[in-house]
One Martini backbone bead per residue (centre of mass of N, CA, C, O) as a GRO file, in nm:
protein
  175
    1ASN     BB    1   9.371  15.568  14.028
    2PRO     BB    2   9.176  15.356  13.892
    3VAL     BB    3   9.169  15.107  13.647
    4GLU     BB    4   8.971  15.022  13.387
    5PRO     BB    5   8.868  14.781  13.208
    6ILE     BB    6   8.891  14.707  12.857
    7ASP     BB    7   8.703  14.612  12.596
    8THR     BB    8   8.846  14.439  12.331
    9PRO     BB    9   8.856  14.350  12.025
   10SER     BB   10   8.920  14.082  11.856
   11ALA     BB   11   9.088  13.944  11.624
   12PRO     BB   12   9.051  13.777  11.360
   13ARG     BB   13   9.084  13.461  11.271
   14GLN     BB   14   9.344  13.339  11.041
   15ARG     BB   15   9.300  13.048  10.870
   16MET     BB   16   9.421  12.834  10.668
   17ILE     BB   17   9.291  12.646  10.427
   18ARG     BB   18   9.313  12.304  10.411
   19ALA     BB   19   9.357  12.027  10.283
   20PHE     BB   20   9.140  11.736  10.337
   21PRO     BB   21   9.183  11.433  10.301
   22PRO     BB   22   8.971  11.171  10.279
   23GLU     BB   23   9.175  10.962  10.397
   24THR     BB   24   9.203  11.105  10.671
   25ALA     BB   25   8.908  11.091  10.753
   26GLU     BB   26   8.894  10.780  10.739
   27ALA     BB   27   9.108  10.727  10.958
   28LEU     BB   28   8.948  10.866  11.182
   29ARG     BB   29   8.696  10.694  11.166
   30ALA     BB   30   8.840  10.423  11.222
   31TRP     BB   31   8.943  10.498  11.500
   32PHE     BB   32   8.662  10.536  11.630
   33LEU     BB   33   8.557  10.251  11.567
   34THR     BB   34   8.786  10.104  11.734
   35ASN     BB   35   8.814  10.310  12.011
   36ARG     BB   36   8.504  10.387  12.050
   37SER     BB   37   8.238  10.454  11.829
   38LEU     BB   38   7.985  10.453  11.604
   39GLU     BB   39   7.878  10.733  11.664
   40GLU     BB   40   8.152  10.887  11.623
   41ALA     BB   41   8.206  10.783  11.336
   42THR     BB   42   7.946  10.907  11.216
   43PHE     BB   43   8.014  11.198  11.282
   44ILE     BB   44   8.263  11.209  11.105
   45SER     BB   45   8.116  11.145  10.842
   46PHE     BB   46   7.936  11.392  10.839
   47LEU     BB   47   8.161  11.604  10.829
   48ALA     BB   48   8.317  11.478  10.566
   49LEU     BB   49   8.027  11.416  10.376
   50THR     BB   50   7.875  11.730  10.392
   51GLY     BB   51   8.015  12.013  10.494
   52ALA     BB   52   7.931  12.040  10.784
   53PRO     BB   53   7.900  12.178  11.067
   54PRO     BB   54   7.863  12.064  11.379
   55GLN     BB   55   7.598  12.223  11.454
   56ASP     BB   56   7.436  12.104  11.215
   57VAL     BB   57   7.462  11.804  11.284
   58LEU     BB   58   7.345  11.824  11.581
   59ALA     BB   59   7.050  11.926  11.457
   60LEU     BB   60   6.976  11.669  11.338
   61THR     BB   61   6.723  11.469  11.211
   62CYS     BB   62   6.571  11.197  11.084
   63ASN     BB   63   6.384  11.379  10.892
   64ASP     BB   64   6.646  11.504  10.728
   65ILE     BB   65   6.654  11.216  10.599
   66THR     BB   66   6.685  11.120  10.260
   67ASP     BB   67   6.719  10.992   9.951
   68GLY     BB   68   6.790  11.294   9.837
   69GLY     BB   69   6.911  11.374  10.131
   70ILE     BB   70   7.021  11.649  10.331
   71TYR     BB   71   6.832  11.854  10.548
   72PHE     BB   72   6.917  12.190  10.612
   73GLN     BB   73   6.735  12.407  10.848
   74ARG     BB   74   6.957  12.431  11.095
   75SER     BB   75   7.183  12.678  11.030
   76LYS     BB   76   7.445  12.892  11.032
   77THR     BB   77   7.339  13.048  10.757
   78ALA     BB   78   7.012  13.023  10.736
   79ARG     BB   79   7.020  12.811  10.505
   80GLU     BB   80   6.857  12.617  10.312
   81ARG     BB   81   6.958  12.269  10.241
   82VAL     BB   82   7.080  12.019  10.010
   83THR     BB   83   7.265  11.727  10.061
   84ARG     BB   84   7.424  11.478   9.965
   85LEU     BB   85   7.404  11.117  10.004
   86LEU     BB   86   7.647  10.922  10.066
   87SER     BB   87   7.704  10.588  10.083
   88PRO     BB   88   7.893  10.575  10.335
   89LEU     BB   89   7.695  10.735  10.515
   90ARG     BB   90   7.450  10.554  10.484
   91ALA     BB   91   7.583  10.305  10.613
   92ASP     BB   92   7.647  10.430  10.888
   93LEU     BB   93   7.358  10.519  10.955
   94ASP     BB   94   7.219  10.243  10.941
   95GLU     BB   95   7.395  10.111  11.160
   96PHE     BB   96   7.345  10.317  11.390
   97LEU     BB   97   7.016  10.335  11.381
   98GLY     BB   98   6.864  10.143  11.226
   99SER     BB   99   6.519  10.153  11.312
  100GLN     BB  100   6.582  10.420  11.461
  101ARG     BB  101   6.373  10.718  11.354
  102ILE     BB  102   6.404  10.932  11.612
  103GLY     BB  103   6.500  11.233  11.625
  104ARG     BB  104   6.802  11.297  11.703
  105ILE     BB  105   7.099  11.175  11.603
  106PHE     BB  106   7.270  11.380  11.806
  107PRO     BB  107   7.203  11.410  12.154
  108TRP     BB  108   7.407  11.656  12.216
  109PRO     BB  109   7.540  11.852  12.420
  110ALA     BB  110   7.761  12.106  12.418
  111SER     BB  111   7.944  11.985  12.642
  112ARG     BB  112   8.006  11.718  12.497
  113TYR     BB  113   8.144  11.830  12.250
  114ARG     BB  114   8.377  11.977  12.392
  115ASN     BB  115   8.482  11.729  12.541
  116TRP     BB  116   8.528  11.548  12.295
  117THR     BB  117   8.737  11.724  12.155
  118LYS     BB  118   8.951  11.713  12.385
  119ARG     BB  119   8.943  11.390  12.473
  120HIS     BB  120   8.929  11.259  12.155
  121PHE     BB  121   8.997  11.413  11.895
  122HIS     BB  122   9.284  11.519  11.950
  123PRO     BB  123   9.418  11.247  12.026
  124ALA     BB  124   9.358  11.112  11.754
  125CYS     BB  125   9.520  11.305  11.581
  126ASN     BB  126   9.790  11.262  11.720
  127GLU     BB  127   9.810  10.953  11.669
  128LEU     BB  128   9.780  11.004  11.339
  129GLY     BB  129   9.936  11.282  11.258
  130ILE     BB  130   9.740  11.523  11.272
  131GLU     BB  131   9.728  11.825  11.232
  132ALA     BB  132   9.606  12.075  11.370
  133THR     BB  133   9.259  12.043  11.456
  134MET     BB  134   8.912  12.051  11.383
  135PRO     BB  135   8.605  11.936  11.324
  136TYR     BB  136   8.538  12.160  11.114
  137ASP     BB  137   8.770  12.071  10.905
  138LEU     BB  138   8.618  11.824  10.773
  139ARG     BB  139   8.470  11.987  10.550
  140HIS     BB  140   8.726  11.989  10.359
  141ALA     BB  141   8.695  11.700  10.259
  142PHE     BB  142   8.447  11.756  10.086
  143VAL     BB  143   8.575  11.966   9.904
  144THR     BB  144   8.804  11.788   9.802
  145LEU     BB  145   8.620  11.575   9.676
  146LEU     BB  146   8.476  11.766   9.475
  147LEU     BB  147   8.735  11.856   9.329
  148GLN     BB  148   8.819  11.566   9.240
  149GLU     BB  149   8.543  11.544   9.065
  150GLY     BB  150   8.516  11.844   8.917
  151ARG     BB  151   8.379  12.055   9.065
  152ASP     BB  152   8.235  12.350   9.097
  153LEU     BB  153   8.191  12.631   9.294
  154SER     BB  154   7.882  12.643   9.274
  155TYR     BB  155   7.826  12.360   9.381
  156ILE     BB  156   7.982  12.383   9.645
  157ALA     BB  157   7.822  12.621   9.757
  158GLN     BB  158   7.551  12.474   9.766
  159GLN     BB  159   7.643  12.240   9.959
  160LEU     BB  160   7.738  12.458  10.195
  161GLY     BB  161   7.563  12.738  10.192
  162HIS     BB  162   7.696  12.928   9.990
  163ASN     BB  163   7.850  13.150   9.808
  164ARG     BB  164   8.070  13.187   9.559
  165GLY     BB  165   8.252  13.402   9.693
  166THR     BB  166   8.324  13.238   9.943
  167CYS     BB  167   8.458  13.005   9.794
  168GLU     BB  168   8.674  13.169   9.652
  169ARG     BB  169   8.810  13.282   9.910
  170TYR     BB  170   8.868  12.977  10.047
  171TYR     BB  171   8.918  12.749   9.782
  172THR     BB  172   9.106  12.817   9.530
  173HIS     BB  173   9.384  12.702   9.648
  174LEU     BB  174   9.283  12.389   9.610
  175GLU     BB  175   9.268  12.350   9.287
   0.00000   0.00000   0.00000
């Protein structure tokens, strides 16, 4: 009597959100600028200085960037939001794009992102002594930066596209 395999739901992964110091994100950005490319360093800047998850950054177009901020309209949370455009990110973006302001900022297919994470991001983290992390975790550098500025959780929630309760659940231990 053969046994049929049963699909069982996996338990949700619960990783503790750690503070990701902005200095660590900057070291990672500098590593990519020195060892890889301006494009990849700018991608790191976007992740660390907007609080956006990688899929939201990869969906951005040049039209989503204004002097008033970064307009996320195709986001994981399906909430449209505007995040402030910090001057270091503006400088990286201006250098990376130059005068070419058409189309997606990072026209990477999903396969390139996965490959980049395995082949370049993880080795860079290992070389810099950054404990096991994913590109998604760079958004915590933005939260850490906002907390260091003395911003309250309501403001942080608005910048991330979350509600205050979500921020309280994930980030109060960082305060």
